Short mmCIF file of C-alpha atoms and ligand atoms in Angstrom, two decimals:
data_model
loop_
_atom_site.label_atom_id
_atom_site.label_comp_id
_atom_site.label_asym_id
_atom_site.label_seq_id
_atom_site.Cartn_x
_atom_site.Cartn_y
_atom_site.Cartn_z
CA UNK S 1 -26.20 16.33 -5.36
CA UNK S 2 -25.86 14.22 -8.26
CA UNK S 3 -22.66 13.75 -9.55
CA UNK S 4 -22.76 11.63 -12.60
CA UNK S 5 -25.53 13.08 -15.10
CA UNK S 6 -25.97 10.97 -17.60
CA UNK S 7 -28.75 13.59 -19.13
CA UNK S 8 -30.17 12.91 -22.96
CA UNK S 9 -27.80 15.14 -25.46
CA UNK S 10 -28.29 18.77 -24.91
CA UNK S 11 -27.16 21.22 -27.51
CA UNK S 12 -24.59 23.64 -26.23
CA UNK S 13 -25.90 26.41 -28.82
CA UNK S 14 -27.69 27.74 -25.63
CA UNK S 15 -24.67 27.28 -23.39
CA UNK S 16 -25.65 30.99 -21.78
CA UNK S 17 -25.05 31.77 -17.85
CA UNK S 18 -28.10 30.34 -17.26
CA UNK S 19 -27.32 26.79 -17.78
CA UNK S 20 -26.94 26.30 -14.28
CA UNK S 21 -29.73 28.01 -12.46
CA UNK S 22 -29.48 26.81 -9.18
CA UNK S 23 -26.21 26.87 -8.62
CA UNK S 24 -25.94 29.90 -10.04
CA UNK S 25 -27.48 31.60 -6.81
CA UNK S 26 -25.54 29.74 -4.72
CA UNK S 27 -21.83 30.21 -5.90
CA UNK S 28 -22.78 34.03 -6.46
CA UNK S 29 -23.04 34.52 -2.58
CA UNK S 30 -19.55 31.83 -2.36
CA UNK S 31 -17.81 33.73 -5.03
CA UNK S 32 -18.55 36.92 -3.09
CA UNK S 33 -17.73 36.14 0.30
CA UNK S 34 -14.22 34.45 -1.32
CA UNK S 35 -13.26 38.02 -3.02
CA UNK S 36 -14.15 39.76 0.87
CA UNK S 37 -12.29 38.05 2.66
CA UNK S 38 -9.04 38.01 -0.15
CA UNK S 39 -6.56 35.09 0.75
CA UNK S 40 -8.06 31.58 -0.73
CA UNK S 41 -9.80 28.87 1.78
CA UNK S 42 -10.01 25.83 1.96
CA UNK S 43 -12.35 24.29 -0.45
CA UNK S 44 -13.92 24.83 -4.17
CA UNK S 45 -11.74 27.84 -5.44
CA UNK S 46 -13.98 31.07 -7.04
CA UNK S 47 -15.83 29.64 -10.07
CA UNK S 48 -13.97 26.44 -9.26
CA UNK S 49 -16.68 24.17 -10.73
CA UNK S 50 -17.19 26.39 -13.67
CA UNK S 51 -21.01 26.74 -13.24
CA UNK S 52 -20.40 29.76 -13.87
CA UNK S 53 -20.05 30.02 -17.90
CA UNK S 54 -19.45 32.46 -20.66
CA UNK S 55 -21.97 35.00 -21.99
CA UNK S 56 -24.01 33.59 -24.81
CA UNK S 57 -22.29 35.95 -27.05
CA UNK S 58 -18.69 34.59 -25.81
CA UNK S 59 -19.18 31.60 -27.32
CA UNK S 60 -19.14 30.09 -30.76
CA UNK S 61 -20.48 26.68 -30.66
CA UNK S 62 -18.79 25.49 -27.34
CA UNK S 63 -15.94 27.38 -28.21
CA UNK S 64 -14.91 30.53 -25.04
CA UNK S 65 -13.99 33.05 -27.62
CA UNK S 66 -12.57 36.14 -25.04
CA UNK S 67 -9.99 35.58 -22.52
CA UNK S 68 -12.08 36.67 -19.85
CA UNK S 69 -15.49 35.48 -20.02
CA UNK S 70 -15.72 31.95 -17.67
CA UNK S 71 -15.96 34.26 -14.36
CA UNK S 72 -13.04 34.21 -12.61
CA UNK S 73 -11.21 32.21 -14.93
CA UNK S 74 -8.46 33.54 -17.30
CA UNK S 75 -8.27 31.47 -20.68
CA UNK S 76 -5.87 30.75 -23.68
CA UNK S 77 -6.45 29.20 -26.76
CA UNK S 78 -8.90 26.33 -27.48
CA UNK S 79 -11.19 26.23 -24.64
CA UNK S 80 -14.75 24.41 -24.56
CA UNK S 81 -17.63 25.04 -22.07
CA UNK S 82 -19.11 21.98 -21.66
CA UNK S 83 -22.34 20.68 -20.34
CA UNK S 84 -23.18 17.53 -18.87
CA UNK S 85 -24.45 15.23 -21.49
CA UNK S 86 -22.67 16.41 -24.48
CA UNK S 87 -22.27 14.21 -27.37
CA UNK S 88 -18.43 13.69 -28.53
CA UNK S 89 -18.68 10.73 -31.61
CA UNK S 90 -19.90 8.10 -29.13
CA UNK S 91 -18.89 9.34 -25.79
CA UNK S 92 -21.79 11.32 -23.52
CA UNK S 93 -19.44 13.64 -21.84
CA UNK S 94 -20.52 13.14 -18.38
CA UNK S 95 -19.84 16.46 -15.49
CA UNK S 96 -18.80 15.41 -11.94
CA UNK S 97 -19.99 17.70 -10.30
CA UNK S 98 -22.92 20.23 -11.16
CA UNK S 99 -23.73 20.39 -15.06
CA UNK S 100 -20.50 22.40 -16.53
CA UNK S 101 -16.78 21.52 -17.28
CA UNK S 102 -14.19 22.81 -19.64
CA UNK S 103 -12.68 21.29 -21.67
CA UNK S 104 -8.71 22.07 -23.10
CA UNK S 105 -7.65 21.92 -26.71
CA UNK S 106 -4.35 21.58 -27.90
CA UNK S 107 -2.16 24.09 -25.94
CA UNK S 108 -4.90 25.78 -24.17
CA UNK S 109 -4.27 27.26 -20.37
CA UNK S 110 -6.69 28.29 -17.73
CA UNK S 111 -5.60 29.96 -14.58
CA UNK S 112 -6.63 32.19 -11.78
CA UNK S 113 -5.26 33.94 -9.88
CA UNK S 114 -5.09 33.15 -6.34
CA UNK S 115 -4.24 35.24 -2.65
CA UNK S 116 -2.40 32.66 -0.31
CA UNK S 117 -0.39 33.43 2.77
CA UNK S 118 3.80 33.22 1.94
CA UNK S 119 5.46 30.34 3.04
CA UNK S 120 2.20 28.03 3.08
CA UNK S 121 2.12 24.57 1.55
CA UNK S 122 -0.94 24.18 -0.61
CA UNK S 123 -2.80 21.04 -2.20
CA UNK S 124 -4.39 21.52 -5.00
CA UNK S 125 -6.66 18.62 -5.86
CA UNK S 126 -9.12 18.98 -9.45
CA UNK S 127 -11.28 16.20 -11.63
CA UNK S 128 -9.70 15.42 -14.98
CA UNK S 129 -11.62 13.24 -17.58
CA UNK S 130 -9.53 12.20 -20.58
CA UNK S 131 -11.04 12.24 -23.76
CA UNK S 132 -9.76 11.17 -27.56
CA UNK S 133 -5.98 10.23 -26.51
CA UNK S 134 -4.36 7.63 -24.92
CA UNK S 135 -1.82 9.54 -23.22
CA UNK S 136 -3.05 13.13 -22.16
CA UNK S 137 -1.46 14.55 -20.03
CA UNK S 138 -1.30 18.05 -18.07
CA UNK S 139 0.54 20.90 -16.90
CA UNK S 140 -0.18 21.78 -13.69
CA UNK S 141 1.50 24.89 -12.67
CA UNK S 142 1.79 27.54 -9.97
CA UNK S 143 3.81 30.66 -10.26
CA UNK S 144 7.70 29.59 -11.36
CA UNK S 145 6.94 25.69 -10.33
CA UNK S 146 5.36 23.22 -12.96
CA UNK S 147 4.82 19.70 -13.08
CA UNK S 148 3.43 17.16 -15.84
CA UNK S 149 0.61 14.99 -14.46
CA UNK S 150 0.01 11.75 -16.74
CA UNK S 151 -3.50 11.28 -16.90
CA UNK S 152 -3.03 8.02 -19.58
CA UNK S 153 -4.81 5.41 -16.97
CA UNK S 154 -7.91 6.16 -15.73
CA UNK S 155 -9.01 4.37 -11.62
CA UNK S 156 -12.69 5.03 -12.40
CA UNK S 157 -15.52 3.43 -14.49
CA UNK S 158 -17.14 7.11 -14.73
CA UNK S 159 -14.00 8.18 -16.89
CA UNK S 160 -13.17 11.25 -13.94
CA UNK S 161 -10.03 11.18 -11.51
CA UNK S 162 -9.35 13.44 -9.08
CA UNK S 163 -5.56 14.79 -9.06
CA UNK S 164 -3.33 16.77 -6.64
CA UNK S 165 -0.95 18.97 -6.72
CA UNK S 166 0.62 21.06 -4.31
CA UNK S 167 3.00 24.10 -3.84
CA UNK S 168 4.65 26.35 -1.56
CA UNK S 169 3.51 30.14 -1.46
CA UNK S 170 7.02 32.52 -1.68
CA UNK S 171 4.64 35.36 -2.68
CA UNK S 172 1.20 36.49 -1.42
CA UNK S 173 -0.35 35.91 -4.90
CA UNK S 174 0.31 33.30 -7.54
CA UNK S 175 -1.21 32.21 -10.74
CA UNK S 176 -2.68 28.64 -10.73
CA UNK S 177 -2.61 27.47 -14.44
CA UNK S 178 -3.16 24.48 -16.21
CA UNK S 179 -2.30 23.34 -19.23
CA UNK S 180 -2.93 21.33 -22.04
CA UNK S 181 0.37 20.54 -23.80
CA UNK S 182 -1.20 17.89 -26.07
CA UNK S 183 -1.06 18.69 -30.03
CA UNK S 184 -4.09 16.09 -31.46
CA UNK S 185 -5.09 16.33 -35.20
CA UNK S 186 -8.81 17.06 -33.62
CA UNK S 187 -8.65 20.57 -31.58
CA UNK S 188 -11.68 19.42 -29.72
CA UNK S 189 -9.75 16.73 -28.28
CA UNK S 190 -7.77 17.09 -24.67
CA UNK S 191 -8.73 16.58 -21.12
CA UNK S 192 -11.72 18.11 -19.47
CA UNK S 193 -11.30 19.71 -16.32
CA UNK S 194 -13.98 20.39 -13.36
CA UNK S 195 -13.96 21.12 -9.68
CA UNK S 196 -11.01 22.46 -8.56
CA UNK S 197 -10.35 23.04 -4.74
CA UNK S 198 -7.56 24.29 -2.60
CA UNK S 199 -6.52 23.13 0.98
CA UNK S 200 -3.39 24.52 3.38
CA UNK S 201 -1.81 21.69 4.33
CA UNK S 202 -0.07 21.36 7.74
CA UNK S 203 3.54 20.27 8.56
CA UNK S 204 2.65 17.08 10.23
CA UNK S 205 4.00 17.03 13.58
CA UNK S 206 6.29 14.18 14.66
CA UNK S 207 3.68 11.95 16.39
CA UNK S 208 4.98 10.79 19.78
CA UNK S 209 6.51 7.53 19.30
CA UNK S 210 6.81 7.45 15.31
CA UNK S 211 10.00 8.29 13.88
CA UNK S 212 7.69 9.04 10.79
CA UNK S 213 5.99 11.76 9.46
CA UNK S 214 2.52 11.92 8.29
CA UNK S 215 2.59 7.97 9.41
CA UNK S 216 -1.18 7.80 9.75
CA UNK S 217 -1.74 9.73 6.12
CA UNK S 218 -4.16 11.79 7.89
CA UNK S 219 -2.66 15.06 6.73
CA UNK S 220 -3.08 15.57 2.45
CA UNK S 221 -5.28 16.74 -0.50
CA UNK S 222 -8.55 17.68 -0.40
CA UNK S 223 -11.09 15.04 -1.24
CA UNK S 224 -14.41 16.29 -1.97
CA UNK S 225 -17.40 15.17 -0.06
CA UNK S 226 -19.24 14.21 -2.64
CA UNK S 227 -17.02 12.16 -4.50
CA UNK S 228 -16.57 8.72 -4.26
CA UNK S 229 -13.41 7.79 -5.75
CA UNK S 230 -10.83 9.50 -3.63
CA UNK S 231 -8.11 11.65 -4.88
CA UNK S 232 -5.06 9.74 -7.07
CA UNK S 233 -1.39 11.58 -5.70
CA UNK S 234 1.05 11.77 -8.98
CA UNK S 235 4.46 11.15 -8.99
CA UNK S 236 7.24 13.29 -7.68
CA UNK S 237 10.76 14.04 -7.62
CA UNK S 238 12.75 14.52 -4.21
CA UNK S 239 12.30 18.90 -5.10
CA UNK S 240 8.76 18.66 -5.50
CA UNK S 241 6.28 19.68 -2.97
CA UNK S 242 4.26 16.58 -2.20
CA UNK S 243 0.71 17.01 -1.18
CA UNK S 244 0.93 13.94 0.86
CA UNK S 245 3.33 15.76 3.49
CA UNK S 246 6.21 13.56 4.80
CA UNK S 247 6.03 11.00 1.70
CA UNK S 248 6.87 10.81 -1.96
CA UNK S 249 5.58 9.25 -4.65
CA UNK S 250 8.03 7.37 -6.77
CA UNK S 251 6.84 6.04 -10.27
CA UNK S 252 6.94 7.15 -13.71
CA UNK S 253 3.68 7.94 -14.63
CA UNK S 254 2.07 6.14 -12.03
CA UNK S 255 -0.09 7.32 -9.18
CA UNK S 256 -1.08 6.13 -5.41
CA UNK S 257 -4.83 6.62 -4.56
CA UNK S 258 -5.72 8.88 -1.11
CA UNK S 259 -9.00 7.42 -0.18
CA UNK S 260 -11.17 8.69 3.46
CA UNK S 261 -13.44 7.22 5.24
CA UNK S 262 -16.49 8.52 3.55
CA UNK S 263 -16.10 6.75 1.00
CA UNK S 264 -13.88 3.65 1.90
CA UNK S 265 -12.89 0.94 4.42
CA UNK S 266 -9.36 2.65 5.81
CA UNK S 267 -7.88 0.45 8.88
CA UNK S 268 -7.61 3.86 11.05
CA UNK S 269 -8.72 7.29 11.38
CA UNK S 270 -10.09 9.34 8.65
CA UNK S 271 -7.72 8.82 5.86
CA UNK S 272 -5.01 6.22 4.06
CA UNK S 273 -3.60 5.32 1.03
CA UNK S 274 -4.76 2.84 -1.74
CA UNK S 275 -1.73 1.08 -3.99
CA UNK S 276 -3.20 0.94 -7.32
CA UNK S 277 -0.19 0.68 -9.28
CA UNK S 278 1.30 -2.80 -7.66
CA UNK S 279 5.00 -2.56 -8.47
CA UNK S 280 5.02 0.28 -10.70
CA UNK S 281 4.26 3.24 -7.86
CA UNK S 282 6.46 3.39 -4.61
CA UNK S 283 5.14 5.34 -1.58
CA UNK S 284 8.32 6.37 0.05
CA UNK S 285 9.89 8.17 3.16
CA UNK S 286 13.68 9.44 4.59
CA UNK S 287 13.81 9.33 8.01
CA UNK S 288 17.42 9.88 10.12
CA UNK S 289 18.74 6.81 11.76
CA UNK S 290 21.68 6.02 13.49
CA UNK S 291 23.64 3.22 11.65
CA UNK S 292 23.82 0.21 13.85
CA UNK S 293 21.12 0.40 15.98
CA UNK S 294 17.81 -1.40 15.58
CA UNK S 295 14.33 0.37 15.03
CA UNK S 296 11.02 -1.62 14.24
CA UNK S 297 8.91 -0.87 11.16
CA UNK S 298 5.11 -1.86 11.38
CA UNK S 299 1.75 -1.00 9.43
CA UNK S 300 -1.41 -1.78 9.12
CA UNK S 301 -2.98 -3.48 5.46
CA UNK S 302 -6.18 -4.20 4.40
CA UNK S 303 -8.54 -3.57 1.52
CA UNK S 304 -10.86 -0.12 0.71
CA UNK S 305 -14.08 -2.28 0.55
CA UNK S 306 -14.42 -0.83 -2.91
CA UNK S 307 -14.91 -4.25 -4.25
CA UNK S 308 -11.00 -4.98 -4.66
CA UNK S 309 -10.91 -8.78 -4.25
CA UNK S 310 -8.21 -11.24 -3.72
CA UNK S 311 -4.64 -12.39 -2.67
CA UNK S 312 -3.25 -9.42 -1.89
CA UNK S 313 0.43 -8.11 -0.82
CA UNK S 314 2.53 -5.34 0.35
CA UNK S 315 6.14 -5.31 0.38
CA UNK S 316 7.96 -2.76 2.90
CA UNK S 317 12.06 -2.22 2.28
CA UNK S 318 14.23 -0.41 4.93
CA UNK S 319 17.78 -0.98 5.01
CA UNK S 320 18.38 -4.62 4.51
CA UNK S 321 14.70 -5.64 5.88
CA UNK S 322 11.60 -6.89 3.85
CA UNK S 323 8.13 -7.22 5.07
CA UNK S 324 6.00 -8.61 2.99
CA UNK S 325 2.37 -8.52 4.36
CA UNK S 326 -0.15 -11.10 2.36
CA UNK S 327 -3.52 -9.68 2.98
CA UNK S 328 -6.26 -11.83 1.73
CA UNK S 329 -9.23 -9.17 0.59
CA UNK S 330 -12.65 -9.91 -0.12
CA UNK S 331 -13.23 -6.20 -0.99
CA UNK S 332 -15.77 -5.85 1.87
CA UNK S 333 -13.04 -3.76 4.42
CA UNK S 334 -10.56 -5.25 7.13
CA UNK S 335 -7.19 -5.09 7.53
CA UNK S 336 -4.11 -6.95 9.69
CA UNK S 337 -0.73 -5.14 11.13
CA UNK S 338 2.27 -6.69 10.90
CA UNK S 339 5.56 -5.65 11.43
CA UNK S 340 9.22 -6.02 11.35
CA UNK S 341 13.05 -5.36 12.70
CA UNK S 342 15.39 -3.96 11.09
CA UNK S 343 19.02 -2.54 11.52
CA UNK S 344 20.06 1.18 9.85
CA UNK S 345 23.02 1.11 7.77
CA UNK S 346 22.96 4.70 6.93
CA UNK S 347 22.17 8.08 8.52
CA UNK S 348 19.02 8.24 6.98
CA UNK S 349 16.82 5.04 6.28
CA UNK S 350 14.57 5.00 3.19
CA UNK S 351 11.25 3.70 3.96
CA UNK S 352 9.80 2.29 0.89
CA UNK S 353 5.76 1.02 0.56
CA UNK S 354 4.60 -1.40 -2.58
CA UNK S 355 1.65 -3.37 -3.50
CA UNK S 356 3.22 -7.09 -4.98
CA UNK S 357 0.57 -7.03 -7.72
CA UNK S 358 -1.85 -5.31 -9.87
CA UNK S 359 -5.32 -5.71 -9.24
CA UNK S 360 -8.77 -4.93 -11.01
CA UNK S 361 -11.96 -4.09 -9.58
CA UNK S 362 -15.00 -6.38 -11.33
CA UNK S 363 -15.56 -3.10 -13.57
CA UNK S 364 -11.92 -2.91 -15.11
CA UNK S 365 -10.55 -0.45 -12.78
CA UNK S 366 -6.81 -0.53 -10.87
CA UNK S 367 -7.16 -0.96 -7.51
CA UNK S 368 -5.32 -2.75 -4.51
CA UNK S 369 -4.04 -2.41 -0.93
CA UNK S 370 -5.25 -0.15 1.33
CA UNK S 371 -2.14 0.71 3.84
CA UNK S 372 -2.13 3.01 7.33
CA UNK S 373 -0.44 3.66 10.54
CA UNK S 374 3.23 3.37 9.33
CA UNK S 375 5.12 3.19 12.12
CA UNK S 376 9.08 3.39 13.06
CA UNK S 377 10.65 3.15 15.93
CA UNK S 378 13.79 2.69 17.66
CA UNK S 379 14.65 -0.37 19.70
CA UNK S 380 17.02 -0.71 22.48
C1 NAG G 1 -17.34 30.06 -35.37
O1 NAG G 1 -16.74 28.82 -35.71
C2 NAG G 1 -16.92 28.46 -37.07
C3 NAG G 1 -16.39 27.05 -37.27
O2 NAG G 1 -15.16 26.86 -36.64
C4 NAG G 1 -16.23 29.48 -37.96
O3 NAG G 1 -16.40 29.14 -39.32
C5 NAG G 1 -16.80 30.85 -37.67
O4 NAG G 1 -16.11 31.83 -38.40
C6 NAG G 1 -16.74 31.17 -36.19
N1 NAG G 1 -17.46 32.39 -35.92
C7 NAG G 1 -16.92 33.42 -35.29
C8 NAG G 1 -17.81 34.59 -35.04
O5 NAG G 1 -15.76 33.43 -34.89
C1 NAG G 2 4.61 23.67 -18.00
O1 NAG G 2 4.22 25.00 -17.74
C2 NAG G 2 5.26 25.82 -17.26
C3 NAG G 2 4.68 27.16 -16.92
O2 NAG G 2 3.78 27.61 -17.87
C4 NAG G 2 6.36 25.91 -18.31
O3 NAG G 2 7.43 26.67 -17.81
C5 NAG G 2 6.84 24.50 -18.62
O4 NAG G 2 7.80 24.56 -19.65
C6 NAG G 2 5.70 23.64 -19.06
N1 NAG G 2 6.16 22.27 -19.25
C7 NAG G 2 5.76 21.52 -20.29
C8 NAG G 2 6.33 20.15 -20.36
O5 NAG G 2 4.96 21.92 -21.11
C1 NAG G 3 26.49 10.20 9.43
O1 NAG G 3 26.59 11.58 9.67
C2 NAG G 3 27.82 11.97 10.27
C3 NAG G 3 27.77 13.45 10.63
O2 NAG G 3 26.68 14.07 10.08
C4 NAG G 3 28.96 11.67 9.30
O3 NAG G 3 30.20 12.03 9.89
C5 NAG G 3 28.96 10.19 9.00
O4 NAG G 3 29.92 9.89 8.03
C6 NAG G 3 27.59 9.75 8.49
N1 NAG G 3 27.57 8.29 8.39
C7 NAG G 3 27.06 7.63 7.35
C8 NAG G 3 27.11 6.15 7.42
O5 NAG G 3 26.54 8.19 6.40
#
């Protein structure tokens, strides 16, 4: 499937339900076996990519005029159905996936409604493509809990970023909105949204000889297959639910990149984490210690083979301890472990992960060090 169309400009006068033949077929028999079986798996949600659009007579231009007319979808205020290709001033509005998107105006919401099982911990992980402002940014929200993502830098050349979010159920239903809370002079402007999937996420288990959870990052958001640019994790506070269990995100409006090995050089398993925000973004973890006695932090660092090139480093903090890890990349994959000892001062240790520096891809994206397989344990 081709993800970036970069078709001649289309007019969306004839944005009808049949803009997206093929597909169409296909996500009918998805979309039916979803509403069967009830509670939401993992994957695309219903209507997730949106190839399934408004009745011709729905729309005014690209405008959704009724609240319910994108299938599945529940809209307020200025909403656009988009196709691939669409001209905006200079900008061909390219679709990640399939040929539709929508796009928000100032203040406008989309949500659905999704069936979930109580007391599960979900990631929600969607492409976002920012379009007049600088700083858009989004409300992500699901039932009472809400958070802001900043979507002001974008990681890829193609414009799209994947995000996640995640919750915890406390009911068996909850409304997944999100929202534009941008006010630009231009109502056309705001982000454009496509592709939105759900995945349960697992309490990582305490791996046998790791005093850390989720040490190996294989358990977080979904990353779809066919996407090459892995899926950026916004930052939290210490309440939120993170959708990379066991570890927070600390930053202002920066983000850490989950990459897989699909797509990417990762030192072990299926999954790790890219530090695209050098200084700026902290990956970070609490784990109980006993004060005085001496445990051994080690990891593994190396590059994503996404093209990433040069002196790299990542600096590790717990307690008193630094480990700085120099990691020299020539954005073709590898990666060293290194490690170091450390004494707890406290009850609880604060594990804290940082790239040294910023670094740009040859196309003008953020990128930097890929790190796995954090490790603590106790000495004698
Ligand atoms: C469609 O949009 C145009 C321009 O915004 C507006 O003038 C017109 O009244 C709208 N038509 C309908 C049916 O709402
Ligand atoms: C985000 O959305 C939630 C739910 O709709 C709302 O309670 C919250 O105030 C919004 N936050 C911002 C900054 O718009
Ligand atoms: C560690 O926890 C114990 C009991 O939970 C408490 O009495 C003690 O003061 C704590 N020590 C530190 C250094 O926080």
């Amino acid at each position: 499937m081709q993800l970036i169309r970069r078709e001649p400009q289309t007019s969306m006068a004839g944005g009808t339900r049949s803009r997206c033949p093929v597909l169409l077929l296909l996500l009918l028999g998805v979309t039916t076996a979803r509403l069967a079986s009830g509670v939401v798996t993992d994957g695309l949600l219903p209507n997730g990519n949106f190839e399934l659009g408004p009745a011709k007579s729905d729309l005014n231009g690209t405008r959704v005029m009724n609240q319910n007319s994108v299938p599945n979808w529940e809209i307020f205020g200025f909403v656009e159905y988009i196709g691939s290709g669409q001209k905006q001033d200079d900008m061909i509005l390219a679709v990640p996936e399939g040929a539709c998107a929508v796009r928000l105006g100032n203040d406008a919401t989309i949500r659905q409604k999704l069936e979930v099982i109580r007391k599960t911990t979900y990631s929600i992980t969607f492409c976002a493509a920012r379009t007049c402002a600088q700083a858009e940014r989004l409300n992500v929200s699901v039932a009472a809990e809400s958070g802001v993502l900043p979507i002001q830098t974008v990681y890829t050349s193609s414009g799209w970023d994947s995000y996640a979010y995640a919750f915890r159920a406390r009911h068996s239903t909850a409304w997944f909105s999100i929202h534009n809370p941008g006010h630009e002079d231009n109502p056309a402007c705001g982000p454009l949204i496509d592709f939105i999937a759900i995945k349960a996420l697992n309490p990582p288990p305490l791996a046998q000889g790791n005093m850390l959870r989720n040490g190996d990052f294989e358990e977080g958001p979904f990353i779809f297959p066919d996407t090459a640019w892995g899926v950026l994790v916004p930052p939290m506070s210490e309440d939120d639910v993170s959708p990379l269990p066991g570890w927070m995100v600390m930053s202002d409006t920066k983000v850490v990149k989950y990459v897989d090995a699909a797509h990417h050089a990762v030192p072990r398993g299926a999954r790790a984490v890219e530090l695209v925000a050098g200084r700026e973004a902290a990956l970070v973890q609490d784990v109980r210690t006993v004060p005085g006695r001496r445990y051994r932090l080690s990891l593994s660092v190396g590059d994503a083979a996404n093209g990433c090139e040069g002196p790299m480093a990542v600096e590790a903090y717990a307690a008193r301890a630094t480990l700085r890890t120099t990691y020299e990349s020539l954005g073709k994959g590898g990666s060293r472990r290194a490690a170091v000892e450390f004494e707890a001062t406290a009850n609880l240790t604060r594990v804290v992960l940082q790239s040294y520096n910023h670094h740009m891809k040859p196309d003008g994206t953020l990128c930097g060090p890929v790190v796995d397989d954090v490790s603590l344990v106790g000495l004698r």
